[in-house]
Structures are given as structure tokens and as C-alpha cells.
């Protein structure tokens, strides 16, 4: 295998996302090098003040205020400053110096996307931005690559966690908008000035990016119709609930034909009623989800945490590893990335929870007997429910009715081996008439 | 912009997926060329019998039985034959001749993935396989690229549509397994021999692929523990329902530490109880969903149609366009793919449904007046509900009680412009006390 020189990675911005990106780059250095086929060396972090207090402990010598030296000395530049300037100039400087770029800057992409992508195309640089929409949820890459051979007809997105949290509180807890916003602020889901979120401005930026990507056309931010949630009332939410709907702030991107028969697109953001049966209705709290309707693929949904420093850092690192792999031959092959060489454990070592249904003799002491069988194998019980088995009609005429009971037992986590041994012993135990059912319990 | 020569695309297999891929390649020729930056020429379709009847009308001259000539003359080979041989030999022939490959063959990847990926890495060929797992749902690319900088800890997947359809019928309609299977067969969700599906073999192949990808390690099919759904009883489903669970056939990939402290992974397939509140519980019918828990990204879910010819064709074409783009400089940039140049329509041209709440005088003829305002603007009504507005406590002492009523009106699709004009007229109409609420209705 060819050895590649390490790639020099510059980080612009040391805020909540930047600090997590730096931490993961340092902590996962070896693992990431294996995945890429070349090392990723974090060479510096651009900050306003090198002596400011940090929430994450990082080597002091990484911090710098010298943007130009940092950018011009890097193979890859990760822009996490946000805002239009100097982010735009820094990205153009990076591209023009031959570096690849990763950015999470939705405001910049919505305002200056075409300029930046043209600059990147011109020199053959890569510009990745998965983190700019819906945080850690992979939506940019699926739209750009996975659906590249399909026709997207519509996107309905819950792309702002703050407003979804607020509307969900209003729906679930009956809060007013003000009460729900206060809770969101207290829990850190809303910023001190919540205008960008509750006014729908943040969602509109994401709608512009999604529509541009989905429809292979330029959708300027100014053409995105926008209403926030500030006028949503508890009465509207209540009346929607009664009718079987829930109110969500949606970013909608749609392929349309207008009244004159012209093909075109629409991008818009507003609060709307969504049927409770729609997958988007089940998106609670500060989560995000993007529902995509494509000509061939049908309906798809992508769901996850929409924001947060470490979640967004995951998307940034995915972009970084993807573009770094293109620096090395072979790309992200199965064999190339199959470096971990981990043992695959037998089912016996796996732990999960179980629901065991037993038919047992209805006699004193039976429960204690059963419980001790579980205890013998160190399987601890989370729940025991006993119900009388109804006498079978037509079976009670001659034989004396031997009364049985049904026991439903839920276990805590146990290994498959321990559970199998327990079930064996239960089946052999004279108080057990039948092991009626053994099912594993997942997702709890 | 540099002009690239067209890419020669060979299709192996003319079945339900292959026919849809061919159709889309021909119908979308110009659009796909724009997205790639070079034309994609379908040069032939390998079939067993060139004169067999086809479900999709395709040019007869494309069909051939000469595998070698077709493969050796292609830049990209799409393998949709299925099974181990001759699919494996054909893919190796393609790779060794310098072609890139797209395959949807899960059985082959689960059995011979490492060999194929090593061969591709060796010559620097691309081997894409998004369609091999969960049909049109983008899951391979998110795991391989988007989460490439993260650590996946667990995957819970509903990756077999047939068994999900059967278990869903048993849960929702109270069918037995046999009854549900009969319905699935009738509707085309189950094959004549359903063993691969209901025995969990299909899901086990997908689990092997997902685990290999997620954990960057080789997970042989033989090491995947497998139980099908054949022993799931209506009693288990009923008892799960009572306890707040639903039974799903899950493919589970998990990062584990065993009792001796060794790190390793597990891949397994079995029916399990899932809490009704879990996002996977809401996956109905023949749909698929993959729930991923990652260290930094948190919980993500990918949802959509799991199979079907045209859905799977979407994933195949996405793979094709992605790899074809790597033949041309610049890759899938924003500007490069922004070729469509579609108009972005103003909100006035957008059509959607509306829920309008009005407070009106409770007098004879009011409903007719209101209805005619909507009719004047060609907005047709889907639903009208009238309820008396309760008299406000403490307001009824002196003034004569002027009785008002609340009207909730649901419209059919109308343009924003027509709705806005309607609302204006309603507000000005003397019988309307107040336009209490106007909300759009989406996702119906």
C-alpha cells in the first residue's frame, strides 16, 4: 500500500462546534488516519483571543489569530466562524491557495453559495457542507449523491430545532409561545436573541440550500418566502389537535408548474398543520427531520438531532474524512476501510433484555422457585406479571381442573448464554408447564 | 468548461430493477448528462434470452447474451443479475478491465465483499452498492461518508420489507403468520418461495454489509446470528401490544466489549419487541428503516421504501451519477450541478390547502355568504364545521347577547394569491366578526 503524507488541517473558529471538532481530531487521530489512509494533522485554530477561556481542554500552542498564515499553510480548511465576513474571504483564500474546504456556514452558503462553488469548481477544489443543514443528519450527501439519478419533487423539512421544541411544548404541555420559549431558553435550545430561529430566518437559509441542491438550480435566499412562528396561538394548536393535526414550522422546497405552464420551483418557510399520521408529526423536541419525495425513490425521511456542538462536529468530520480520502488512491473502498479487524462475537456474548412468558402451576412458592432459576444464572428481573390462565372451554368435564397461571417476566440486560441456560432450566422445572414465549426486547 | 467524452454504461440483467434503470437512463439522458458533465450512453443489456417478453419497452438492439464483449467495452458496469455466479466473475472482469462498477447484489457482497473491494482498490476502480441495503434509502453513503469521522455504536434496522409487512399485518389486523403471508404474496410483497425473507436470510446478508461498513471491519455472513419470523405467534404480538411494544424483525449491529474486556462487534437478526414510542415502531407495511446510534451524531434514522424495481433503480442511478462525476473535474459542486436554471416562483403561485377559522354572526344565510366569498376566488371547500362560541363569562350582564358562531373551513388546493384575496374579502365582510386563524395544511 502506498503511504501518503499527512494532510495539514486548519480550523477557523474555536466555538462550541470548533472545540468539538478539534477534540475529536486529536482524540481519534489514529482511527481517522486508518480510515483516510493518511494522517490528519490539526495545525492551528483561528480564534479572536488566544487567551480566552475554553470549554474544551486543547493544546494552547494550536491557537492563533493569524488567519492568513494558517490558511495558506493548510491542505484542508474547516470554516466554523459563521456569518458572511470574514468567513467568505477566508474560504476564497483557502480555495485559491489550492486547499479543500469544509464549512457549516448556512448563512454564507445561502447568500454566496454560487460564488463559492464556482471558485471551487474553477480550481478543482472540494467544498463540503453537510453540517450546514440539519446538523448531524446526513441530508446534503444523500441529495447530492444518492438521489443524483432521481428527480426530487418535494422536500418538507423540520430544520430548526428551537422552533420545533417550542411548537412541541405548546402541543404536548399546552404552553403559550412565551412560556415555551422561556423553557427553550432555560434549557439552552434558544439563544438570548431568538429572532433568527422563531422568525424563520434560520430555516429560510436552509430551505435555500436544500432547494438549490435538490433541484440543481440557484435559489437565492431573497426568493424564499418566510413566516416565523411568532403568531402561532395555543388556540390554533388546540384546534389542529382536535382535527387530528399538529403544527410544525416547515421548510418546503417544491417542483411546480405555474398557471401558465412554466416549470419552476418554490422554497418557503411557514408554520403548517401536518396530519398526526405523517412521519414528521412524530418529530419531537429539538429534533430535525427532512422528508423527501422523489420520482423513483418514493418517500424518504432523514431524522436526527438538528444541532449541538458535538452532533454538528460529527457532520464536519464526515466531510473532512470524505474529502481527505479523495487525496489518497482507491477512495473509500470496503477493503481499504476494513482496517479495524475487530472480532465478531458469538451470539452467546451479546447482552439484551428479554420477555419470557411461562405457564406454571398455580401453587404457593412457584414464584420463588422461578425467581431462583433466574437468579442462579445471574439474570435479574425487571418485571413480573401473573395472570390466571382461563380454563379452556370443553376441557373441564372429567379431569380435575389443575389450575395454571401465566407469568410474564421481563429481565434486565443479560447475556444470550445466561438466558439460554435459564430457559433450559425453566423448561425442565416441574412447576413449569410450558415456556410459552421468549422474545428479546430492543430499543429501550 | 472542459468537455468530456461520453461514458459507456453496460447493464447486466434486465429484470425488474434492470428494466427501470434502462428506462430512466434513456428517458433522463439529457438531464443526467447535465448533472454528470458528460453523457451516459447505455451500450447494452445482458439478458439470458434477447427475445423474452419485457415489462418495459426498450430498444431491442440493446439486448445481448454476450457478457464478455459487453463488459470489456464499458466504462461502467451495472450488475443486477443477483446471486453469486456469474455475478462475481463478471464484476471481477469489469474491475480488471478498468471499469467502475455499481451493484445491488447483497448476497454477493455479504459472501465475497472483501475480495471484490480488494480487487477494486488494487486498480483504483470504484465499486458502489447503495442499492444492496434498504433499496432506495441512502444508508451505505451516510455510513461510509457522512459518519466517516464518527464512531457508530449500534444499528437497529428494519431491512426486510416482506417480514415487516407480515408483522405489521399481524399487529394491525390480527392476522396469523400464514394469513399475513398469503396477503403479502397476493400483493407481490412476498416471493413464491418466501424462505429468504421470512427465514431472515435476506436480513442477515444486509446485517453483514451494514456491520462491515459501520465498524470498518470484516463481518462474514457466517458470523451473523439469524432467527426468522416463522415462530412468531399472534399471542406474542398481542401480549407485546398490551405491554406497549410491537414485534419487528431487526438487523442489529453492535459495538461491544465482552466479559473478558475484549472490544468486538456483533451482527444478528431476530424478531424483537420494540417500544411503541421508538421511531422504528412507526415503520409500517413493507417500508424499511435504519436507526443508527453514533458517538457524536447521536441517534439518526433513515426511512423509506425498502424494495421495488423503480425505488431500487433510484439508488443504482445515484451510484452511477456519483461515480461518473468523479470522471470529470470538479466533482459534484454547487455551481457545476446548478445547470437547471429554473425560475423560483413567488409565494403567490404556490398551491396548498388551508384551514381558516372565522368568527361570524350566528344568523341565517351566513354560511351561504361565506361560501360565496370562497367561490368568488375559485377556492373550493373540503370541509366546513360550525360550533357556537360560548358566551364569555362576565360579559353578558347588560348588553344584549349578540350570538356568534365559529366556522372552521378546510379548503382544497388553492393558490396563495387566491387564498390571500379570499381572506381579505372575508375580513371586510360584515357577517365576519374576526378571521381568527389561517393555517396552511401540508403533508396530506
PDB file of C-alpha atoms in Angstrom, chain A residues 88-284:
ATOM      1  CA  UNK A  88     -16.323  34.370   2.815  1.00  0.00           C
ATOM      2  CA  UNK A  89     -12.871  35.901   2.254  1.00  0.00           C
ATOM      3  CA  UNK A  90     -11.168  33.157   4.237  1.00  0.00           C
ATOM      4  CA  UNK A  91     -12.879  30.412   2.222  1.00  0.00           C
ATOM      5  CA  UNK A  92     -11.966  32.094  -1.075  1.00  0.00           C
ATOM      6  CA  UNK A  93      -8.371  32.481   0.148  1.00  0.00           C
ATOM      7  CA  UNK A  94      -8.278  28.770   1.013  1.00  0.00           C
ATOM      8  CA  UNK A  95      -9.749  27.696  -2.344  1.00  0.00           C
ATOM      9  CA  UNK A  96      -7.436  29.942  -4.321  1.00  0.00           C
ATOM     10  CA  UNK A  97      -4.417  28.593  -2.460  1.00  0.00           C
ATOM     11  CA  UNK A  98      -5.387  25.051  -3.521  1.00  0.00           C
ATOM     12  CA  UNK A  99      -6.895  23.864  -0.251  1.00  0.00           C
ATOM     13  CA  UNK A 100     -10.133  21.903   0.097  1.00  0.00           C
ATOM     14  CA  UNK A 101     -12.791  23.391   2.366  1.00  0.00           C
ATOM     15  CA  UNK A 102     -15.377  22.138   4.852  1.00  0.00           C
ATOM     16  CA  UNK A 103     -17.934  24.630   6.144  1.00  0.00           C
ATOM     17  CA  UNK A 104     -21.016  24.577   8.357  1.00  0.00           C
ATOM     18  CA  UNK A 105     -21.948  28.150   7.440  1.00  0.00           C
ATOM     19  CA  UNK A 106     -25.552  28.148   6.220  1.00  0.00           C
ATOM     20  CA  UNK A 107     -25.863  31.933   6.166  1.00  0.00           C
ATOM     21  CA  UNK A 108     -22.852  32.222   3.887  1.00  0.00           C
ATOM     22  CA  UNK A 109     -23.947  29.409   1.562  1.00  0.00           C
ATOM     23  CA  UNK A 110     -27.476  30.795   1.291  1.00  0.00           C
ATOM     24  CA  UNK A 111     -26.088  34.250   0.444  1.00  0.00           C
ATOM     25  CA  UNK A 112     -22.945  33.453  -1.580  1.00  0.00           C
ATOM     26  CA  UNK A 113     -23.161  29.720  -2.438  1.00  0.00           C
ATOM     27  CA  UNK A 114     -22.865  30.127  -6.228  1.00  0.00           C
ATOM     28  CA  UNK A 115     -19.765  32.353  -5.938  1.00  0.00           C
ATOM     29  CA  UNK A 116     -18.009  29.937  -3.588  1.00  0.00           C
ATOM     30  CA  UNK A 117     -18.854  26.817  -5.579  1.00  0.00           C
ATOM     31  CA  UNK A 118     -17.802  28.428  -8.817  1.00  0.00           C
ATOM     32  CA  UNK A 119     -14.460  29.345  -7.262  1.00  0.00           C
ATOM     33  CA  UNK A 120     -14.034  25.751  -6.033  1.00  0.00           C
ATOM     34  CA  UNK A 121     -15.004  24.253  -9.398  1.00  0.00           C
ATOM     35  CA  UNK A 122     -12.622  26.598 -11.156  1.00  0.00           C
ATOM     36  CA  UNK A 123      -9.553  25.197  -9.380  1.00  0.00           C
ATOM     37  CA  UNK A 124     -10.918  21.685  -8.794  1.00  0.00           C
ATOM     38  CA  UNK A 125     -11.177  22.127  -5.031  1.00  0.00           C
ATOM     39  CA  UNK A 126     -13.693  20.274  -2.881  1.00  0.00           C
ATOM     40  CA  UNK A 127     -16.200  22.261  -0.804  1.00  0.00           C
ATOM     41  CA  UNK A 128     -18.258  20.150   1.610  1.00  0.00           C
ATOM     42  CA  UNK A 129     -21.071  21.480   3.795  1.00  0.00           C
ATOM     43  CA  UNK A 130     -23.042  18.606   5.328  1.00  0.00           C
ATOM     44  CA  UNK A 131     -23.145  20.400   8.684  1.00  0.00           C
ATOM     45  CA  UNK A 132     -24.843  23.484   7.217  1.00  0.00           C
ATOM     46  CA  UNK A 133     -28.272  21.828   7.104  1.00  0.00           C
ATOM     47  CA  UNK A 134     -29.893  19.761   9.860  1.00  0.00           C
ATOM     48  CA  UNK A 135     -26.698  19.335  11.899  1.00  0.00           C
ATOM     49  CA  UNK A 136     -25.600  15.716  12.113  1.00  0.00           C
ATOM     50  CA  UNK A 137     -28.346  14.381   9.850  1.00  0.00           C
ATOM     51  CA  UNK A 138     -26.838  13.341   6.531  1.00  0.00           C
ATOM     52  CA  UNK A 139     -29.032  15.197   4.062  1.00  0.00           C
ATOM     53  CA  UNK A 140     -26.649  17.128   1.798  1.00  0.00           C
ATOM     54  CA  UNK A 141     -24.825  13.992   0.644  1.00  0.00           C
ATOM     55  CA  UNK A 142     -27.990  11.923   0.065  1.00  0.00           C
ATOM     56  CA  UNK A 143     -29.466  14.758  -2.017  1.00  0.00           C
ATOM     57  CA  UNK A 144     -26.227  15.452  -3.881  1.00  0.00           C
ATOM     58  CA  UNK A 145     -25.115  11.852  -4.469  1.00  0.00           C
ATOM     59  CA  UNK A 146     -27.661   9.183  -3.545  1.00  0.00           C
ATOM     60  CA  UNK A 147     -30.555  10.914  -5.305  1.00  0.00           C
ATOM     61  CA  UNK A 148     -28.352  12.256  -8.110  1.00  0.00           C
ATOM     62  CA  UNK A 149     -30.046   9.962 -10.624  1.00  0.00           C
ATOM     63  CA  UNK A 150     -33.572  10.672  -9.429  1.00  0.00           C
ATOM     64  CA  UNK A 151     -35.933  13.646  -9.612  1.00  0.00           C
ATOM     65  CA  UNK A 152     -36.794  15.247  -6.283  1.00  0.00           C
ATOM     66  CA  UNK A 153     -40.333  16.628  -6.365  1.00  0.00           C
ATOM     67  CA  UNK A 154     -40.778  17.902  -2.837  1.00  0.00           C
ATOM     68  CA  UNK A 155     -38.993  18.364   0.460  1.00  0.00           C
ATOM     69  CA  UNK A 156     -40.787  19.001   3.743  1.00  0.00           C
ATOM     70  CA  UNK A 157     -38.228  19.738   6.427  1.00  0.00           C
ATOM     71  CA  UNK A 158     -38.264  20.398  10.142  1.00  0.00           C
ATOM     72  CA  UNK A 159     -34.874  22.086  10.039  1.00  0.00           C
ATOM     73  CA  UNK A 160     -34.914  24.338  13.093  1.00  0.00           C
ATOM     74  CA  UNK A 161     -34.673  22.647  16.482  1.00  0.00           C
ATOM     75  CA  UNK A 162     -35.599  25.698  18.560  1.00  0.00           C
ATOM     76  CA  UNK A 163     -38.954  26.235  16.873  1.00  0.00           C
ATOM     77  CA  UNK A 164     -39.749  22.528  16.861  1.00  0.00           C
ATOM     78  CA  UNK A 165     -39.041  22.414  20.589  1.00  0.00           C
ATOM     79  CA  UNK A 166     -41.355  25.397  21.159  1.00  0.00           C
ATOM     80  CA  UNK A 167     -44.217  24.088  18.982  1.00  0.00           C
ATOM     81  CA  UNK A 168     -43.858  20.631  20.543  1.00  0.00           C
ATOM     82  CA  UNK A 169     -44.125  22.136  24.061  1.00  0.00           C
ATOM     83  CA  UNK A 170     -47.192  24.097  23.006  1.00  0.00           C
ATOM     84  CA  UNK A 171     -48.739  20.897  21.656  1.00  0.00           C
ATOM     85  CA  UNK A 172     -47.713  18.477  24.390  1.00  0.00           C
ATOM     86  CA  UNK A 173     -47.692  20.687  27.507  1.00  0.00           C
ATOM     87  CA  UNK A 174     -50.224  23.312  26.434  1.00  0.00           C
ATOM     88  CA  UNK A 175     -47.705  26.153  26.880  1.00  0.00           C
ATOM     89  CA  UNK A 176     -48.134  29.555  25.280  1.00  0.00           C
ATOM     90  CA  UNK A 177     -45.427  30.607  22.844  1.00  0.00           C
ATOM     91  CA  UNK A 178     -43.834  32.825  25.523  1.00  0.00           C
ATOM     92  CA  UNK A 179     -43.825  30.032  28.111  1.00  0.00           C
ATOM     93  CA  UNK A 180     -42.370  27.517  25.664  1.00  0.00           C
ATOM     94  CA  UNK A 181     -39.706  29.997  24.547  1.00  0.00           C
ATOM     95  CA  UNK A 182     -38.745  30.598  28.183  1.00  0.00           C
ATOM     96  CA  UNK A 183     -38.275  26.850  28.696  1.00  0.00           C
ATOM     97  CA  UNK A 184     -36.265  26.586  25.469  1.00  0.00           C
ATOM     98  CA  UNK A 185     -34.015  29.445  26.585  1.00  0.00           C
ATOM     99  CA  UNK A 186     -33.506  27.902  30.021  1.00  0.00           C
ATOM    100  CA  UNK A 187     -32.571  24.530  28.516  1.00  0.00           C
ATOM    101  CA  UNK A 188     -30.181  26.118  26.019  1.00  0.00           C
ATOM    102  CA  UNK A 189     -32.326  25.318  22.966  1.00  0.00           C
ATOM    103  CA  UNK A 190     -32.886  29.015  22.233  1.00  0.00           C
ATOM    104  CA  UNK A 191     -30.354  31.806  22.050  1.00  0.00           C
ATOM    105  CA  UNK A 192     -30.560  35.054  24.017  1.00  0.00           C
ATOM    106  CA  UNK A 193     -31.854  36.728  20.869  1.00  0.00           C
ATOM    107  CA  UNK A 194     -34.151  34.091  19.367  1.00  0.00           C
ATOM    108  CA  UNK A 195     -35.135  36.138  16.293  1.00  0.00           C
ATOM    109  CA  UNK A 196     -33.192  34.048  13.759  1.00  0.00           C
ATOM    110  CA  UNK A 197     -34.983  30.918  14.937  1.00  0.00           C
ATOM    111  CA  UNK A 198     -38.532  31.969  15.770  1.00  0.00           C
ATOM    112  CA  UNK A 199     -38.633  34.424  12.869  1.00  0.00           C
ATOM    113  CA  UNK A 200     -37.898  31.559  10.466  1.00  0.00           C
ATOM    114  CA  UNK A 201     -34.695  33.190   9.137  1.00  0.00           C
ATOM    115  CA  UNK A 202     -32.514  30.188  10.002  1.00  0.00           C
ATOM    116  CA  UNK A 203     -34.989  27.794   8.366  1.00  0.00           C
ATOM    117  CA  UNK A 204     -35.158  30.027   5.273  1.00  0.00           C
ATOM    118  CA  UNK A 205     -31.368  29.802   4.808  1.00  0.00           C
ATOM    119  CA  UNK A 206     -31.577  26.029   4.995  1.00  0.00           C
ATOM    120  CA  UNK A 207     -34.529  25.991   2.569  1.00  0.00           C
ATOM    121  CA  UNK A 208     -32.459  27.965   0.038  1.00  0.00           C
ATOM    122  CA  UNK A 209     -29.585  25.462   0.327  1.00  0.00           C
ATOM    123  CA  UNK A 210     -31.845  22.395   0.148  1.00  0.00           C
ATOM    124  CA  UNK A 211     -33.819  23.719  -2.835  1.00  0.00           C
ATOM    125  CA  UNK A 212     -30.644  24.626  -4.746  1.00  0.00           C
ATOM    126  CA  UNK A 213     -29.261  21.161  -4.127  1.00  0.00           C
ATOM    127  CA  UNK A 214     -32.435  19.190  -4.785  1.00  0.00           C
ATOM    128  CA  UNK A 215     -33.413  20.985  -7.973  1.00  0.00           C
ATOM    129  CA  UNK A 216     -29.925  21.623  -9.431  1.00  0.00           C
ATOM    130  CA  UNK A 217     -30.721  25.293  -9.721  1.00  0.00           C
ATOM    131  CA  UNK A 218     -29.884  28.511  -7.913  1.00  0.00           C
ATOM    132  CA  UNK A 219     -32.452  29.510  -5.292  1.00  0.00           C
ATOM    133  CA  UNK A 220     -31.470  32.867  -3.805  1.00  0.00           C
ATOM    134  CA  UNK A 221     -32.298  33.469  -0.146  1.00  0.00           C
ATOM    135  CA  UNK A 222     -34.313  36.528  -1.167  1.00  0.00           C
ATOM    136  CA  UNK A 223     -36.728  34.325  -3.130  1.00  0.00           C
ATOM    137  CA  UNK A 224     -37.572  32.163  -0.114  1.00  0.00           C
ATOM    138  CA  UNK A 225     -40.975  33.105   1.329  1.00  0.00           C
ATOM    139  CA  UNK A 226     -40.711  33.220   5.108  1.00  0.00           C
ATOM    140  CA  UNK A 227     -43.102  33.288   8.072  1.00  0.00           C
ATOM    141  CA  UNK A 228     -41.923  32.529  11.589  1.00  0.00           C
ATOM    142  CA  UNK A 229     -43.869  31.036  14.474  1.00  0.00           C
ATOM    143  CA  UNK A 230     -44.441  34.269  16.416  1.00  0.00           C
ATOM    144  CA  UNK A 231     -48.124  34.438  15.556  1.00  0.00           C
ATOM    145  CA  UNK A 232     -48.939  30.790  16.327  1.00  0.00           C
ATOM    146  CA  UNK A 233     -51.520  30.686  19.117  1.00  0.00           C
ATOM    147  CA  UNK A 234     -52.450  27.984  21.639  1.00  0.00           C
ATOM    148  CA  UNK A 235     -55.943  28.088  20.096  1.00  0.00           C
ATOM    149  CA  UNK A 236     -54.554  27.155  16.679  1.00  0.00           C
ATOM    150  CA  UNK A 237     -52.561  24.296  18.174  1.00  0.00           C
ATOM    151  CA  UNK A 238     -55.581  23.080  20.152  1.00  0.00           C
ATOM    152  CA  UNK A 239     -57.897  23.279  17.183  1.00  0.00           C
ATOM    153  CA  UNK A 240     -55.330  21.495  14.979  1.00  0.00           C
ATOM    154  CA  UNK A 241     -55.048  18.755  17.592  1.00  0.00           C
ATOM    155  CA  UNK A 242     -58.826  18.265  17.665  1.00  0.00           C
ATOM    156  CA  UNK A 243     -58.823  17.884  13.897  1.00  0.00           C
ATOM    157  CA  UNK A 244     -56.001  15.306  14.006  1.00  0.00           C
ATOM    158  CA  UNK A 245     -53.139  17.635  13.071  1.00  0.00           C
ATOM    159  CA  UNK A 246     -50.024  19.091  14.666  1.00  0.00           C
ATOM    160  CA  UNK A 247     -48.482  22.481  13.861  1.00  0.00           C
ATOM    161  CA  UNK A 248     -44.853  22.365  12.653  1.00  0.00           C
ATOM    162  CA  UNK A 249     -42.574  25.024  11.177  1.00  0.00           C
ATOM    163  CA  UNK A 250     -41.801  23.575   7.752  1.00  0.00           C
ATOM    164  CA  UNK A 251     -39.169  24.414   5.180  1.00  0.00           C
ATOM    165  CA  UNK A 252     -40.806  23.411   1.897  1.00  0.00           C
ATOM    166  CA  UNK A 253     -38.996  23.020  -1.418  1.00  0.00           C
ATOM    167  CA  UNK A 254     -41.228  22.095  -4.301  1.00  0.00           C
ATOM    168  CA  UNK A 255     -41.028  21.497  -8.031  1.00  0.00           C
ATOM    169  CA  UNK A 256     -44.031  23.222  -9.614  1.00  0.00           C
ATOM    170  CA  UNK A 257     -45.716  24.121 -12.823  1.00  0.00           C
ATOM    171  CA  UNK A 258     -47.387  27.532 -12.601  1.00  0.00           C
ATOM    172  CA  UNK A 259     -50.726  28.560 -14.091  1.00  0.00           C
ATOM    173  CA  UNK A 260     -49.066  29.446 -17.388  1.00  0.00           C
ATOM    174  CA  UNK A 261     -47.499  26.002 -17.611  1.00  0.00           C
ATOM    175  CA  UNK A 262     -43.939  27.111 -16.809  1.00  0.00           C
ATOM    176  CA  UNK A 263     -41.790  24.658 -14.844  1.00  0.00           C
ATOM    177  CA  UNK A 264     -40.169  26.159 -11.778  1.00  0.00           C
ATOM    178  CA  UNK A 265     -39.550  25.704  -8.089  1.00  0.00           C
ATOM    179  CA  UNK A 266     -40.689  27.195  -4.813  1.00  0.00           C
ATOM    180  CA  UNK A 267     -38.905  27.479  -1.476  1.00  0.00           C
ATOM    181  CA  UNK A 268     -40.838  28.673   1.547  1.00  0.00           C
ATOM    182  CA  UNK A 269     -40.952  28.529   5.319  1.00  0.00           C
ATOM    183  CA  UNK A 270     -44.096  28.771   7.431  1.00  0.00           C
ATOM    184  CA  UNK A 271     -45.934  27.080  10.275  1.00  0.00           C
ATOM    185  CA  UNK A 272     -48.352  24.498   8.871  1.00  0.00           C
ATOM    186  CA  UNK A 273     -50.752  21.820  10.029  1.00  0.00           C
ATOM    187  CA  UNK A 274     -49.407  18.311   9.438  1.00  0.00           C
ATOM    188  CA  UNK A 275     -51.587  15.179   9.863  1.00  0.00           C
ATOM    189  CA  UNK A 276     -50.727  13.244  13.039  1.00  0.00           C
ATOM    190  CA  UNK A 277     -50.204  10.158  10.883  1.00  0.00           C
ATOM    191  CA  UNK A 278     -47.398  11.819   8.882  1.00  0.00           C
ATOM    192  CA  UNK A 279     -43.863  10.763   9.915  1.00  0.00           C
ATOM    193  CA  UNK A 280     -42.977  14.443  10.517  1.00  0.00           C
ATOM    194  CA  UNK A 281     -45.681  14.691  13.189  1.00  0.00           C
ATOM    195  CA  UNK A 282     -43.659  12.293  15.370  1.00  0.00           C
ATOM    196  CA  UNK A 283     -40.582  14.546  15.395  1.00  0.00           C
ATOM    197  CA  UNK A 284     -40.485  15.847  18.938  1.00  0.00           C
TER     198      UNK A 284
END
